[in-house]
Amino acid sequence: MDVEHSRQDDASRLKLVVVIVNYRTADLTVDCLASLSVPGTVPDGTRIIAADGGSGDGSAEIIAAAIKANAWTNATCLPLDTNGGFAYGNNRAIEYVVGNFGRPDYILLLNPDTIARPGSISRLVEFMDGKPDAGIAGSRLEHPDGRGQACAFRFPSIANEFESEVKLGPVTRLLERWRIAPDMPKEPSRIDWVSGASLMIRTEVLDQIGMLDEGYFLYYEEVDFCIRAARAGWSCWHVPQSRVIHLVGQSTGVTRHINPSRRPAYWFESRRRYHLKHHGAMFSALSDLAWLCGHIGWRIRLLAEGKPPSGPPHLLQDFIRHSGPFHKV
């Protein structure tokens, strides 16, 4: 009887919770949910929570109706009253599922603008099962045609703040060991942090370091979480066998490749918060200076080559306004 009871517990055990935080992107969220319903994409014992961050546009109703119409019995729509940001929405969903369904082995943070390829999430779980010291793992993010995206990164440093903006081959080669987005091998590899678009967390990490920091509205919250986990002794991994399509910037508009929108104030606030929280005022000031030197150097080179600047409009002006001595608390 004891053996049989143990088998029943194993069969009903909550293996994984997938959290999708939606804000006015109901159609994308429904497509993401549909991709998770393909047999084998998520392991048995998976619960999916689509949290709507107070969209006020009927998103919660659209998502709930799609769940019912498609009989996605392992999925739930969780309407929230407030758009508190990425960390806030994920934390509320995690609290909800633990309170109502129990504690899972793993939690996957998944963007609404993603499509999980068949088997992708199960492969991430299999990796975590076989690597007990791994606290965090991220999928390979790619465009619909299979081209890879930058999704595994080194922690911010003064060197890579400069390198990422100057965009000059000799500088990149000189600062290769600090490059923020290194070329990743085709096998699972350790890295400092992975994109929150598809990021799996072992629940013991949450037990040890706490939830996502809700002081970030959007951006840098996954960097913050990964550095906290690293300092607590957990490793972070990029797992390219887990392939997830990422429709870049569709859920936020910030990182669209075509006609990028003006970078919102909360991006600068999140960057500043991370630097001050983890490295202090001197690091923050030097990072701002490195970014500015790199960015201005890049603009001078474009001007010399007769090319117009690309990227978000008014980026330099916005950066100066939100940085260092110009920043208003």
Tab-separated table of C-alpha atoms in Angstrom:
chain	number	residue	atom	x	y	z
A	1	MET	CA	0.000	0.000	0.000
A	2	ASP	CA	2.818	2.395	0.829
A	3	VAL	CA	4.482	1.778	-2.553
A	4	GLU	CA	1.215	2.262	-4.411
A	5	HIS	CA	0.500	5.489	-2.513
A	6	SER	CA	3.982	6.772	-3.399
A	7	ARG	CA	3.360	6.065	-7.094
A	8	GLN	CA	0.086	7.986	-6.952
A	9	ASP	CA	1.852	10.936	-5.311
A	10	ASP	CA	4.500	10.908	-8.038
A	11	ALA	CA	1.862	10.832	-10.762
A	12	SER	CA	-0.055	13.779	-9.316
A	13	ARG	CA	2.991	15.778	-8.250
A	14	LEU	CA	3.186	19.324	-9.590
A	15	LYS	CA	6.316	19.245	-11.724
A	16	LEU	CA	6.260	22.622	-13.426
A	17	VAL	CA	4.382	25.903	-13.368
A	18	VAL	CA	4.535	28.060	-16.493
A	19	VAL	CA	3.765	31.731	-15.843
A	20	ILE	CA	2.833	34.053	-18.711
A	21	VAL	CA	2.252	37.712	-17.799
A	22	ASN	CA	0.001	39.449	-20.301
A	23	TYR	CA	-0.594	43.147	-20.781
A	24	ARG	CA	-2.827	44.014	-23.721
A	25	THR	CA	-1.414	41.218	-25.896
A	26	ALA	CA	-4.229	38.675	-25.582
A	27	ASP	CA	-3.821	37.253	-29.080
A	28	LEU	CA	-0.111	36.622	-28.518
A	29	THR	CA	-0.841	34.985	-25.168
A	30	VAL	CA	-3.440	32.674	-26.724
A	31	ASP	CA	-0.941	31.643	-29.419
A	32	CYS	CA	1.658	30.965	-26.734
A	33	LEU	CA	-0.834	28.842	-24.779
A	34	ALA	CA	-1.670	26.918	-27.958
A	35	SER	CA	2.008	26.089	-28.496
A	36	LEU	CA	2.237	24.701	-24.956
A	37	SER	CA	-0.729	22.400	-25.639
A	38	VAL	CA	1.164	20.415	-28.321
A	39	PRO	CA	1.782	16.915	-26.865
A	40	GLY	CA	5.230	16.546	-25.351
A	41	THR	CA	6.012	20.265	-25.230
A	42	VAL	CA	5.537	20.443	-21.451
A	43	PRO	CA	5.999	17.494	-19.078
A	44	ASP	CA	3.188	15.749	-17.248
A	45	GLY	CA	2.345	17.551	-14.046
A	46	THR	CA	2.478	21.047	-15.561
A	47	ARG	CA	0.232	23.915	-14.535
A	48	ILE	CA	0.006	27.068	-16.704
A	49	ILE	CA	-1.012	30.450	-15.310
A	50	ALA	CA	-1.728	33.337	-17.679
A	51	ALA	CA	-1.755	36.415	-15.450
A	52	ASP	CA	-3.340	39.513	-16.933
A	53	GLY	CA	-1.821	42.703	-15.529
A	54	GLY	CA	-4.943	44.850	-15.399
A	55	SER	CA	-5.054	45.322	-19.173
A	56	GLY	CA	-8.529	46.842	-19.136
A	57	ASP	CA	-9.042	45.925	-22.797
A	58	GLY	CA	-10.845	42.610	-22.407
A	59	SER	CA	-7.621	40.579	-22.456
A	60	ALA	CA	-8.505	38.521	-19.398
A	61	GLU	CA	-11.868	37.578	-20.882
A	62	ILE	CA	-10.338	36.669	-24.271
A	63	ILE	CA	-7.705	34.460	-22.635
A	64	ALA	CA	-10.222	32.780	-20.303
A	65	ALA	CA	-12.556	32.117	-23.244
A	66	ALA	CA	-9.746	30.570	-25.297
A	67	ILE	CA	-8.768	28.310	-22.411
A	68	LYS	CA	-12.354	27.111	-22.077
A	69	ALA	CA	-12.968	26.738	-25.829
A	70	ASN	CA	-9.804	24.677	-26.337
A	71	ALA	CA	-10.252	22.616	-23.167
A	72	TRP	CA	-6.778	23.501	-21.902
A	73	THR	CA	-7.557	21.973	-18.531
A	74	ASN	CA	-4.095	22.592	-17.068
A	75	ALA	CA	-4.302	26.348	-17.791
A	76	THR	CA	-5.834	29.138	-15.718
A	77	CYS	CA	-6.331	32.830	-16.397
A	78	LEU	CA	-5.526	34.999	-13.380
A	79	PRO	CA	-6.892	38.557	-13.706
A	80	LEU	CA	-4.899	41.104	-11.708
A	81	ASP	CA	-6.213	44.546	-10.769
A	82	THR	CA	-2.931	46.358	-11.387
A	83	ASN	CA	-0.258	46.543	-14.056
A	84	GLY	CA	2.612	46.342	-11.588
A	85	GLY	CA	5.199	45.205	-14.092
A	86	PHE	CA	6.955	41.949	-14.960
A	87	ALA	CA	8.162	41.018	-11.465
A	88	TYR	CA	4.850	41.952	-9.857
A	89	GLY	CA	2.791	39.860	-12.289
A	90	ASN	CA	5.044	36.822	-12.014
A	91	ASN	CA	5.161	36.992	-8.224
A	92	ARG	CA	1.366	37.173	-7.931
A	93	ALA	CA	0.995	34.188	-10.275
A	94	ILE	CA	3.557	32.142	-8.326
A	95	GLU	CA	1.810	32.956	-5.046
A	96	TYR	CA	-1.527	31.971	-6.576
A	97	VAL	CA	-0.382	28.607	-7.881
A	98	VAL	CA	1.465	27.650	-4.680
A	99	GLY	CA	-1.567	28.607	-2.616
A	100	ASN	CA	-4.019	26.710	-4.814
A	101	PHE	CA	-2.104	23.814	-6.363
A	102	GLY	CA	0.984	23.305	-4.226
A	103	ARG	CA	4.700	23.844	-4.656
A	104	PRO	CA	6.178	22.801	-8.040
A	105	ASP	CA	9.685	21.580	-8.725
A	106	TYR	CA	10.248	24.329	-11.274
A	107	ILE	CA	8.757	27.616	-12.430
A	108	LEU	CA	9.104	28.818	-16.028
A	109	LEU	CA	8.773	32.521	-16.759
A	110	LEU	CA	7.579	32.745	-20.359
A	111	ASN	CA	6.866	35.868	-22.415
A	112	PRO	CA	3.499	36.148	-24.159
A	113	ASP	CA	5.366	36.909	-27.414
A	114	THR	CA	6.873	33.438	-27.545
A	115	ILE	CA	5.961	30.195	-29.279
A	116	ALA	CA	7.330	27.051	-27.653
A	117	ARG	CA	8.579	24.599	-30.245
A	118	PRO	CA	7.445	20.989	-29.693
A	119	GLY	CA	9.327	19.401	-26.796
A	120	SER	CA	11.148	22.619	-25.907
A	121	ILE	CA	9.959	23.027	-22.325
A	122	SER	CA	10.235	19.312	-21.517
A	123	ARG	CA	13.891	19.438	-22.600
A	124	LEU	CA	14.535	22.313	-20.209
A	125	VAL	CA	12.995	20.291	-17.360
A	126	GLU	CA	15.052	17.225	-18.310
A	127	PHE	CA	18.204	19.315	-18.153
A	128	MET	CA	17.308	20.677	-14.716
A	129	ASP	CA	16.454	17.189	-13.443
A	130	GLY	CA	19.917	16.003	-14.438
A	131	LYS	CA	21.764	19.031	-13.021
A	132	PRO	CA	20.871	19.481	-9.324
A	133	ASP	CA	23.235	22.440	-8.864
A	134	ALA	CA	21.552	24.377	-11.689
A	135	GLY	CA	19.255	26.983	-10.196
A	136	ILE	CA	18.282	28.713	-13.436
A	137	ALA	CA	18.166	27.665	-17.095
A	138	GLY	CA	17.146	29.497	-20.240
A	139	SER	CA	16.001	28.406	-23.684
A	140	ARG	CA	17.583	29.221	-27.026
A	141	LEU	CA	15.481	32.097	-28.367
A	142	GLU	CA	15.108	32.320	-32.113
A	143	HIS	CA	13.224	34.018	-34.902
A	144	PRO	CA	10.464	32.064	-36.694
A	145	ASP	CA	12.942	31.140	-39.450
A	146	GLY	CA	15.315	29.564	-36.918
A	147	ARG	CA	17.903	32.339	-36.711
A	148	GLY	CA	19.191	32.661	-33.182
A	149	GLN	CA	18.795	35.663	-30.920
A	150	ALA	CA	21.040	36.942	-28.149
A	151	CYS	CA	19.606	35.329	-25.020
A	152	ALA	CA	22.573	34.392	-22.787
A	153	PHE	CA	24.670	37.145	-21.270
A	154	ARG	CA	27.478	38.197	-18.963
A	155	PHE	CA	26.676	40.452	-16.039
A	156	PRO	CA	26.972	44.179	-16.755
A	157	SER	CA	30.460	45.612	-16.382
A	158	ILE	CA	32.146	48.906	-17.209
A	159	ALA	CA	33.976	47.207	-20.088
A	160	ASN	CA	30.891	45.707	-21.716
A	161	GLU	CA	28.883	48.927	-21.281
A	162	PHE	CA	31.502	50.564	-23.530
A	163	GLU	CA	31.897	47.647	-25.954
A	164	SER	CA	28.171	47.183	-26.518
A	165	GLU	CA	27.744	50.819	-27.596
A	166	VAL	CA	30.906	51.537	-29.587
A	167	LYS	CA	30.134	48.638	-31.989
A	168	LEU	CA	33.657	48.472	-33.379
A	169	GLY	CA	35.313	45.190	-34.373
A	170	PRO	CA	38.792	45.838	-32.922
A	171	VAL	CA	37.288	46.955	-29.606
A	172	THR	CA	35.042	43.895	-29.483
A	173	ARG	CA	38.025	41.605	-30.100
A	174	LEU	CA	40.051	43.409	-27.440
A	175	LEU	CA	37.233	43.146	-24.892
A	176	GLU	CA	36.025	39.686	-25.975
A	177	ARG	CA	36.187	38.208	-22.465
A	178	TRP	CA	33.815	40.928	-21.237
A	179	ARG	CA	31.442	41.013	-24.225
A	180	ILE	CA	27.911	41.090	-22.831
A	181	ALA	CA	26.450	38.612	-25.363
A	182	PRO	CA	29.145	36.018	-26.148
A	183	ASP	CA	28.790	33.409	-28.869
A	184	MET	CA	27.339	30.331	-27.195
A	185	PRO	CA	28.238	26.702	-28.027
A	186	LYS	CA	25.679	24.168	-29.214
A	187	GLU	CA	25.779	22.299	-25.911
A	188	PRO	CA	24.374	23.426	-22.543
A	189	SER	CA	26.757	25.999	-21.089
A	190	ARG	CA	27.117	28.050	-17.935
A	191	ILE	CA	26.501	31.763	-18.282
A	192	ASP	CA	25.854	34.680	-15.930
A	193	TRP	CA	22.223	35.358	-16.830
A	194	VAL	CA	19.589	34.379	-19.368
A	195	SER	CA	16.676	36.220	-20.910
A	196	GLY	CA	13.447	36.343	-18.941
A	197	ALA	CA	11.539	35.517	-22.138
A	198	SER	CA	12.008	31.811	-21.287
A	199	LEU	CA	13.669	31.358	-17.911
A	200	MET	CA	13.255	28.317	-15.660
A	201	ILE	CA	13.816	28.539	-11.899
A	202	ARG	CA	14.294	25.716	-9.428
A	203	THR	CA	11.919	26.493	-6.558
A	204	GLU	CA	14.678	25.961	-3.984
A	205	VAL	CA	16.250	29.129	-5.370
A	206	LEU	CA	13.115	31.098	-4.524
A	207	ASP	CA	13.131	29.532	-1.056
A	208	GLN	CA	16.687	30.746	-0.533
A	209	ILE	CA	16.808	34.202	-2.133
A	210	GLY	CA	13.156	35.237	-2.350
A	211	MET	CA	10.959	36.343	-5.219
A	212	LEU	CA	11.620	38.693	-8.123
A	213	ASP	CA	12.347	42.276	-7.061
A	214	GLU	CA	9.188	44.305	-7.676
A	215	GLY	CA	11.201	47.522	-7.554
A	216	TYR	CA	11.826	46.909	-11.264
A	217	PHE	CA	8.819	47.674	-13.436
A	218	LEU	CA	10.273	46.078	-16.568
A	219	TYR	CA	13.815	45.074	-17.612
A	220	TYR	CA	16.785	44.065	-15.470
A	221	GLU	CA	14.648	42.022	-13.080
A	222	GLU	CA	16.035	38.773	-14.498
A	223	VAL	CA	19.612	40.119	-14.291
A	224	ASP	CA	18.945	41.036	-10.667
A	225	PHE	CA	17.503	37.601	-9.912
A	226	CYS	CA	20.376	35.763	-11.583
A	227	ILE	CA	23.098	37.690	-9.746
A	228	ARG	CA	21.323	37.085	-6.431
A	229	ALA	CA	21.142	33.368	-7.248
A	230	ALA	CA	24.816	33.294	-8.277
A	231	ARG	CA	25.855	34.907	-5.015
A	232	ALA	CA	23.867	32.225	-3.184
A	233	GLY	CA	25.842	29.507	-4.991
A	234	TRP	CA	23.448	28.522	-7.817
A	235	SER	CA	24.595	28.111	-11.413
A	236	CYS	CA	22.793	29.490	-14.462
A	237	TRP	CA	22.721	27.676	-17.815
A	238	HIS	CA	21.871	28.275	-21.457
A	239	VAL	CA	20.219	25.159	-22.931
A	240	PRO	CA	20.110	25.402	-26.756
A	241	GLN	CA	18.200	22.112	-27.113
A	242	SER	CA	15.194	23.997	-25.712
A	243	ARG	CA	14.150	26.102	-28.713
A	244	VAL	CA	11.576	28.854	-28.297
A	245	ILE	CA	10.460	31.344	-30.940
A	246	HIS	CA	10.601	34.906	-29.645
A	247	LEU	CA	8.707	37.569	-31.585
A	248	VAL	CA	11.142	40.226	-30.384
A	249	GLY	CA	9.577	43.223	-28.679
A	250	GLN	CA	5.994	42.402	-29.623
A	251	SER	CA	4.902	42.434	-25.978
A	252	THR	CA	6.654	45.714	-25.105
A	253	GLY	CA	7.599	47.568	-28.290
A	254	VAL	CA	10.984	48.440	-26.767
A	255	THR	CA	13.234	46.116	-28.767
A	256	ARG	CA	11.540	45.932	-32.149
A	257	HIS	CA	14.103	45.634	-34.935
A	258	ILE	CA	12.016	47.675	-37.373
A	259	ASN	CA	11.042	51.242	-36.403
A	260	PRO	CA	12.024	50.893	-32.736
A	261	SER	CA	10.039	53.044	-30.351
A	262	ARG	CA	11.498	55.570	-27.949
A	263	ARG	CA	13.005	53.826	-24.944
A	264	PRO	CA	10.704	54.323	-21.938
A	265	ALA	CA	11.805	55.930	-18.686
A	266	TYR	CA	11.445	52.662	-16.798
A	267	TRP	CA	14.280	51.083	-18.846
A	268	PHE	CA	16.709	53.728	-17.592
A	269	GLU	CA	15.298	53.507	-14.060
A	270	SER	CA	15.734	49.715	-14.019
A	271	ARG	CA	19.313	49.965	-15.277
A	272	ARG	CA	20.171	52.526	-12.632
A	273	ARG	CA	18.469	50.528	-9.885
A	274	TYR	CA	20.458	47.408	-10.776
A	275	HIS	CA	23.800	49.219	-10.819
A	276	LEU	CA	23.225	50.997	-7.504
A	277	LYS	CA	21.766	47.944	-5.765
A	278	HIS	CA	24.512	45.504	-6.696
A	279	HIS	CA	27.623	47.622	-7.318
A	280	GLY	CA	27.180	51.054	-5.770
A	281	ALA	CA	27.276	54.683	-6.874
A	282	MET	CA	30.851	54.687	-8.228
A	283	PHE	CA	30.190	51.716	-10.513
A	284	SER	CA	26.949	53.327	-11.665
A	285	ALA	CA	28.705	56.585	-12.556
A	286	LEU	CA	31.575	54.839	-14.367
A	287	SER	CA	29.115	52.618	-16.265
A	288	ASP	CA	27.209	55.684	-17.417
A	289	LEU	CA	30.452	57.296	-18.552
A	290	ALA	CA	31.534	54.121	-20.409
A	291	TRP	CA	28.152	53.887	-22.148
A	292	LEU	CA	28.287	57.548	-23.164
A	293	CYS	CA	31.849	57.289	-24.508
A	294	GLY	CA	30.957	54.201	-26.515
A	295	HIS	CA	27.722	55.652	-27.857
A	296	ILE	CA	29.256	58.984	-28.836
A	297	GLY	CA	32.190	57.188	-30.480
A	298	TRP	CA	29.722	55.124	-32.525
A	299	ARG	CA	27.835	58.264	-33.592
A	300	ILE	CA	31.049	60.009	-34.658
A	301	ARG	CA	31.968	56.983	-36.787
A	302	LEU	CA	28.528	56.974	-38.441
A	303	LEU	CA	28.843	60.685	-39.145
A	304	ALA	CA	32.280	60.170	-40.718
A	305	GLU	CA	30.863	57.380	-42.890
A	306	GLY	CA	27.863	59.479	-43.915
A	307	LYS	CA	25.380	57.080	-42.326
A	308	PRO	CA	22.334	58.118	-40.279
A	309	PRO	CA	22.111	56.922	-36.652
A	310	SER	CA	19.882	53.916	-36.036
A	311	GLY	CA	18.135	52.581	-32.958
A	312	PRO	CA	15.561	54.172	-30.640
A	313	PRO	CA	14.911	57.865	-31.284
A	314	HIS	CA	16.318	60.419	-28.796
A	315	LEU	CA	18.328	57.690	-27.065
A	316	LEU	CA	21.360	59.845	-26.264
A	317	GLN	CA	19.280	62.699	-24.870
A	318	ASP	CA	17.135	60.320	-22.818
A	319	PHE	CA	20.195	58.522	-21.456
A	320	ILE	CA	21.820	61.783	-20.334
A	321	ARG	CA	18.611	62.958	-18.693
A	322	HIS	CA	18.241	59.742	-16.705
A	323	SER	CA	21.883	59.208	-15.744
A	324	GLY	CA	24.313	60.369	-13.070
A	325	PRO	CA	24.094	63.990	-11.972
A	326	PHE	CA	21.158	64.691	-14.286
A	327	HIS	CA	18.976	62.055	-12.652
A	328	LYS	CA	16.141	63.281	-10.473
A	329	VAL	CA	14.934	61.009	-7.685
